Tab-separated table of C-alpha atoms in Angstrom:
chain	number	residue	atom	x	y	z
A	1	UNK	CA	7.105	23.345	21.491
A	2	UNK	CA	10.190	24.791	19.833
A	3	UNK	CA	9.855	22.609	16.761
A	4	UNK	CA	6.470	24.110	15.761
A	5	UNK	CA	7.078	26.372	12.744
A	6	UNK	CA	4.276	28.522	11.340
A	7	UNK	CA	4.299	28.666	7.549
A	8	UNK	CA	5.011	32.149	6.245
A	9	UNK	CA	6.933	31.448	3.046
A	10	UNK	CA	5.365	28.988	0.589
A	11	UNK	CA	8.688	28.750	-1.262
A	12	UNK	CA	10.609	27.484	1.747
A	13	UNK	CA	12.650	24.456	0.557
A	14	UNK	CA	11.576	22.508	3.653
A	15	UNK	CA	8.081	22.433	2.176
A	16	UNK	CA	9.156	20.999	-1.190
A	17	UNK	CA	8.465	17.473	0.049
A	18	UNK	CA	4.782	18.375	0.528
A	19	UNK	CA	4.140	20.893	-2.234
A	20	UNK	CA	6.554	20.509	-5.116
A	21	UNK	CA	8.030	17.009	-5.294
A	22	UNK	CA	6.093	14.213	-6.979
A	23	UNK	CA	5.771	10.851	-5.268
A	24	UNK	CA	8.065	9.369	-7.903
A	25	UNK	CA	10.690	11.980	-6.986
A	26	UNK	CA	10.267	11.195	-3.287
A	27	UNK	CA	10.770	7.506	-4.056
A	28	UNK	CA	14.240	8.414	-5.414
A	29	UNK	CA	15.003	5.293	-7.444
A	30	UNK	CA	18.572	6.470	-8.082
A	31	UNK	CA	19.345	6.733	-4.360
A	32	UNK	CA	16.768	4.497	-2.637
A	33	UNK	CA	18.466	4.939	0.751
A	34	UNK	CA	17.305	8.580	0.591
A	35	UNK	CA	13.732	7.689	-0.406
A	36	UNK	CA	10.776	9.163	1.440
A	37	UNK	CA	6.999	8.958	1.392
A	38	UNK	CA	4.106	10.997	2.759
A	39	UNK	CA	1.786	9.466	5.343
A	40	UNK	CA	-1.590	11.169	5.730
A	41	UNK	CA	-3.815	11.268	8.833
A	42	UNK	CA	-2.880	10.482	12.459
A	43	UNK	CA	-4.037	6.850	12.113
A	44	UNK	CA	-1.811	6.122	9.112
A	45	UNK	CA	1.132	8.025	10.595
A	46	UNK	CA	0.740	6.161	13.880
A	47	UNK	CA	0.778	2.777	12.162
A	48	UNK	CA	3.888	3.774	10.206
A	49	UNK	CA	5.612	4.734	13.455
A	50	UNK	CA	4.511	1.426	15.004
A	51	UNK	CA	6.213	-0.331	12.090
A	52	UNK	CA	9.489	1.468	12.722
A	53	UNK	CA	9.400	4.169	10.042
A	54	UNK	CA	11.227	7.394	10.908
A	55	UNK	CA	9.515	10.791	10.722
A	56	UNK	CA	11.386	13.594	8.906
A	57	UNK	CA	8.864	16.431	9.343
A	58	UNK	CA	5.145	17.101	9.684
A	59	UNK	CA	2.696	19.488	8.046
A	60	UNK	CA	-0.567	20.102	9.864
A	61	UNK	CA	-3.443	22.407	10.664
A	62	UNK	CA	-2.907	24.557	13.721
A	63	UNK	CA	-6.044	23.272	15.384
A	64	UNK	CA	-4.735	19.694	15.380
A	65	UNK	CA	-1.578	20.520	17.364
A	66	UNK	CA	-3.526	20.104	20.582
A	67	UNK	CA	-6.182	17.896	18.977
A	68	UNK	CA	-5.990	14.741	16.867
A	69	UNK	CA	-2.316	15.223	16.065
A	70	UNK	CA	-1.133	15.678	19.652
A	71	UNK	CA	-0.357	12.006	20.263
A	72	UNK	CA	1.695	11.840	17.058
A	73	UNK	CA	3.702	14.932	17.972
A	74	UNK	CA	4.541	13.350	21.314
A	75	UNK	CA	5.992	10.337	19.480
A	76	UNK	CA	8.143	12.035	16.848
A	77	UNK	CA	10.397	14.046	19.103
A	78	UNK	CA	11.951	17.234	17.787
A	79	UNK	CA	11.391	16.916	14.035
A	80	UNK	CA	10.148	20.136	12.357
A	81	UNK	CA	6.367	20.554	12.469
A	82	UNK	CA	5.087	23.062	9.910
A	83	UNK	CA	1.641	24.449	10.627
A	84	UNK	CA	-0.934	26.855	9.236
A	85	UNK	CA	-4.669	27.391	9.034
A	86	UNK	CA	-6.724	25.070	6.819
A	87	UNK	CA	-7.095	27.448	3.850
A	88	UNK	CA	-3.337	28.111	3.768
A	89	UNK	CA	-2.536	24.390	3.737
A	90	UNK	CA	-5.065	23.767	0.975
A	91	UNK	CA	-3.418	26.499	-1.088
A	92	UNK	CA	0.026	25.052	-0.422
A	93	UNK	CA	-0.658	21.378	-1.094
A	94	UNK	CA	-3.480	21.680	-3.625
A	95	UNK	CA	-5.687	19.137	-1.843
A	96	UNK	CA	-7.736	18.740	1.317
A	97	UNK	CA	-5.772	17.037	4.084
A	98	UNK	CA	-7.422	14.015	5.668
A	99	UNK	CA	-7.580	14.711	9.401
A	100	UNK	CA	-5.381	17.752	8.822
A	101	UNK	CA	-1.982	16.108	9.066
A	102	UNK	CA	0.814	14.903	6.787
A	103	UNK	CA	4.135	13.377	7.785
A	104	UNK	CA	7.215	12.954	5.592
A	105	UNK	CA	8.878	9.648	6.511
A	106	UNK	CA	11.979	7.764	5.444
A	107	UNK	CA	11.547	4.555	3.503
A	108	UNK	CA	13.119	1.331	4.731
A	109	UNK	CA	15.031	-1.109	2.499
A	110	UNK	CA	12.719	-3.609	0.828
A	111	UNK	CA	13.009	-7.217	1.947
A	112	UNK	CA	13.738	-9.967	-0.548
A	113	UNK	CA	10.887	-12.068	-1.897
A	114	UNK	CA	12.315	-15.116	-0.142
A	115	UNK	CA	12.417	-13.301	3.200
A	116	UNK	CA	8.857	-11.993	2.868
A	117	UNK	CA	7.528	-15.445	1.933
A	118	UNK	CA	9.369	-17.239	4.725
A	119	UNK	CA	6.919	-19.079	6.983
A	120	UNK	CA	3.917	-17.879	4.968
A	121	UNK	CA	1.111	-20.077	3.636
A	122	UNK	CA	-1.084	-17.530	1.816
A	123	UNK	CA	0.331	-14.705	-0.283
A	124	UNK	CA	-1.056	-12.253	-2.826
A	125	UNK	CA	0.639	-11.247	-6.071
A	126	UNK	CA	-0.536	-8.056	-7.783
A	127	UNK	CA	0.360	-7.931	-11.467
A	128	UNK	CA	0.444	-4.437	-12.995
A	129	UNK	CA	-2.263	-3.026	-10.698
A	130	UNK	CA	-1.527	0.631	-11.398
A	131	UNK	CA	-4.297	2.423	-9.515
A	132	UNK	CA	-3.067	3.389	-6.013
A	133	UNK	CA	-6.623	3.308	-4.660
A	134	UNK	CA	-6.985	-0.324	-5.719
A	135	UNK	CA	-3.552	-1.232	-4.352
A	136	UNK	CA	-4.462	0.278	-0.981
A	137	UNK	CA	-7.864	-1.401	-0.883
A	138	UNK	CA	-6.429	-4.799	-1.844
A	139	UNK	CA	-3.741	-4.589	0.825
A	140	UNK	CA	-6.373	-3.692	3.422
A	141	UNK	CA	-8.422	-6.744	2.413
A	142	UNK	CA	-5.329	-8.950	2.425
A	143	UNK	CA	-4.438	-7.888	5.957
A	144	UNK	CA	-8.001	-8.278	7.214
A	145	UNK	CA	-8.953	-11.540	5.501
A	146	UNK	CA	-6.183	-13.988	6.291
A	147	UNK	CA	-3.462	-13.362	3.722
A	148	UNK	CA	0.127	-13.308	5.004
A	149	UNK	CA	1.997	-11.086	2.545
A	150	UNK	CA	1.672	-9.117	-0.701
A	151	UNK	CA	4.053	-9.129	-3.652
A	152	UNK	CA	3.815	-6.583	-6.461
A	153	UNK	CA	5.208	-6.725	-9.997
A	154	UNK	CA	7.203	-3.683	-11.159
A	155	UNK	CA	4.185	-2.271	-13.036
A	156	UNK	CA	2.165	-1.788	-9.829
A	157	UNK	CA	1.600	1.433	-7.950
A	158	UNK	CA	3.808	1.737	-4.873
A	159	UNK	CA	1.970	0.834	-1.626
A	160	UNK	CA	3.586	3.800	0.149
A	161	UNK	CA	2.197	6.371	-2.256
A	162	UNK	CA	0.053	8.717	-0.190
A	163	UNK	CA	-3.303	7.652	-1.592
A	164	UNK	CA	-2.546	3.919	-1.427
A	165	UNK	CA	-1.424	4.126	2.209
A	166	UNK	CA	-4.425	6.263	3.133
A	167	UNK	CA	-6.974	3.991	1.448
A	168	UNK	CA	-5.357	1.007	3.158
A	169	UNK	CA	-5.963	2.762	6.518
A	170	UNK	CA	-2.309	2.151	7.308
A	171	UNK	CA	-2.455	-1.617	6.826
A	172	UNK	CA	0.459	-1.255	4.368
A	173	UNK	CA	2.477	-1.071	7.597
A	174	UNK	CA	0.810	-4.116	9.160
A	175	UNK	CA	1.299	-6.759	6.474
A	176	UNK	CA	4.608	-7.614	4.813
A	177	UNK	CA	5.036	-6.676	1.158
A	178	UNK	CA	7.771	-6.234	-1.412
A	179	UNK	CA	8.246	-5.983	-5.157
A	180	UNK	CA	8.662	-9.094	-7.265
A	181	UNK	CA	11.495	-8.883	-9.818
A	182	UNK	CA	10.820	-9.398	-13.509
A	183	UNK	CA	10.324	-13.086	-14.245
A	184	UNK	CA	9.769	-13.614	-10.530
A	185	UNK	CA	6.868	-16.063	-10.803
A	186	UNK	CA	9.322	-18.965	-11.085
A	187	UNK	CA	10.730	-18.062	-7.672
A	188	UNK	CA	7.258	-18.303	-6.130
A	189	UNK	CA	6.852	-21.848	-7.412
A	190	UNK	CA	10.344	-22.766	-6.191
A	191	UNK	CA	9.290	-21.656	-2.701
A	192	UNK	CA	6.552	-24.301	-2.718
A	193	UNK	CA	3.513	-22.155	-3.524
A	194	UNK	CA	0.747	-23.334	-5.827
A	195	UNK	CA	-0.222	-20.392	-8.012
A	196	UNK	CA	-3.836	-19.301	-8.460
A	197	UNK	CA	-4.745	-17.042	-11.393
A	198	UNK	CA	-7.934	-15.079	-10.724
A	199	UNK	CA	-9.537	-14.885	-14.160
A	200	UNK	CA	-12.930	-15.163	-15.817
A	201	UNK	CA	-12.129	-18.206	-17.926
A	202	UNK	CA	-14.393	-21.148	-18.749
A	203	UNK	CA	-11.587	-23.601	-17.952
A	204	UNK	CA	-11.510	-22.695	-14.284
A	205	UNK	CA	-12.601	-23.833	-10.841
A	206	UNK	CA	-14.806	-21.926	-8.433
A	207	UNK	CA	-13.189	-19.852	-5.723
A	208	UNK	CA	-14.997	-22.092	-3.234
A	209	UNK	CA	-13.476	-25.348	-4.582
A	210	UNK	CA	-12.279	-27.422	-1.536
A	211	UNK	CA	-9.094	-28.406	-3.377
A	212	UNK	CA	-7.818	-24.861	-3.050
A	213	UNK	CA	-8.089	-24.677	0.713
A	214	UNK	CA	-6.475	-28.115	0.947
A	215	UNK	CA	-3.255	-26.704	-0.532
A	216	UNK	CA	-0.603	-25.982	2.076
A	217	UNK	CA	0.724	-22.880	0.304
A	218	UNK	CA	-1.197	-20.682	-2.143
A	219	UNK	CA	-0.188	-17.581	-4.109
A	220	UNK	CA	-3.272	-15.711	-5.363
A	221	UNK	CA	-2.504	-13.630	-8.465
A	222	UNK	CA	-4.682	-10.606	-9.297
A	223	UNK	CA	-4.384	-8.737	-12.598
A	224	UNK	CA	-4.594	-5.148	-13.723
A	225	UNK	CA	-7.872	-3.253	-13.868
A	226	UNK	CA	-9.770	-3.914	-17.089
A	227	UNK	CA	-7.424	-6.301	-18.883
A	228	UNK	CA	-6.817	-8.732	-16.024
A	229	UNK	CA	-3.999	-11.259	-16.250
A	230	UNK	CA	-2.291	-12.014	-19.552
A	231	UNK	CA	-2.779	-15.444	-21.120
A	232	UNK	CA	0.857	-16.381	-20.528
A	233	UNK	CA	0.529	-15.804	-16.783
A	234	UNK	CA	-2.737	-17.747	-16.602
A	235	UNK	CA	-1.294	-20.678	-18.530
A	236	UNK	CA	1.694	-20.820	-16.166
A	237	UNK	CA	-0.446	-21.103	-13.022
A	238	UNK	CA	-1.458	-24.288	-11.224
A	239	UNK	CA	-5.091	-23.174	-10.959
A	240	UNK	CA	-7.347	-20.769	-12.793
A	241	UNK	CA	-10.069	-19.582	-10.447
A	242	UNK	CA	-13.133	-17.442	-10.988
A	243	UNK	CA	-15.782	-15.888	-8.794
A	244	UNK	CA	-19.259	-16.912	-10.020
A	245	UNK	CA	-21.266	-13.957	-11.372
A	246	UNK	CA	-25.036	-13.459	-11.427
A	247	UNK	CA	-27.676	-11.212	-13.058
A	248	UNK	CA	-25.567	-10.732	-16.166
A	249	UNK	CA	-22.726	-8.989	-14.331
A	250	UNK	CA	-19.486	-9.800	-16.143
A	251	UNK	CA	-16.899	-8.957	-13.487
A	252	UNK	CA	-16.002	-7.165	-10.246
A	253	UNK	CA	-13.544	-4.364	-9.697
A	254	UNK	CA	-10.170	-5.900	-8.771
A	255	UNK	CA	-10.370	-4.556	-5.213
A	256	UNK	CA	-13.858	-6.016	-4.672
A	257	UNK	CA	-12.805	-9.315	-6.252
A	258	UNK	CA	-9.786	-9.483	-3.967
A	259	UNK	CA	-11.966	-9.301	-0.856
A	260	UNK	CA	-14.083	-12.216	-2.061
A	261	UNK	CA	-11.024	-14.272	-3.017
A	262	UNK	CA	-9.160	-13.610	0.219
A	263	UNK	CA	-12.181	-14.452	2.331
A	264	UNK	CA	-12.548	-17.779	0.496
A	265	UNK	CA	-8.851	-18.673	0.272
A	266	UNK	CA	-7.179	-16.961	3.214
A	267	UNK	CA	-5.996	-18.552	6.414
A	268	UNK	CA	-8.959	-19.429	8.582
A	269	UNK	CA	-9.126	-18.689	12.271
A	270	UNK	CA	-6.396	-16.042	12.334
């Protein structure tokens, strides 16, 4: 394959995307049409390709060219594929590659909130969830447990950050998501959704309350790790919902809590 390029110069500018640019720099807020992200592992890369994302280049271990990465290489045509032995890649990137393969991909324009919510009955809103591991895990649960879409406030970690996409096992490419503008909660209500604040408050209903599942359209709002949702957000919601706790445990991690909530409140039978 003519597009296979063995790494000999760590300072090659073609490798900046993998070794020297931060994920915030790849996002390129000033020129979003030029934004990129890094997908890691053949499974995640494959799901990104399935969703219509365009590959720019790949970085991989030599041994995966005819192994786990072969099917991906057959799909991405003639884009540059940089390769080296495992220890060289570890030195270059500073971390161990999952399944020995990275792919730089172009971002697509984000859809509007209205477009993402169109025809949906169960959505998730993440409010200032900054940890990419939690964002990835929540999106994976949302996709698996009957939620239709995910909205994120500006304070959240980007779902296409490498760790978030990897933890999600590529489900960030299987469920619709977009960012909610500042003061965007009013738009959710105008679209007919009843809002559900997940919070450990005494004035709340159980996550298993039948009234919740009877609602035609629900937006489940999850707060940041530690602090949870602010009082103003909770007060503005139609429901405050908590997951009952036992044995003196005060709360669950937001990713674990999301799985419980989505299982109880998500679309059934899908």
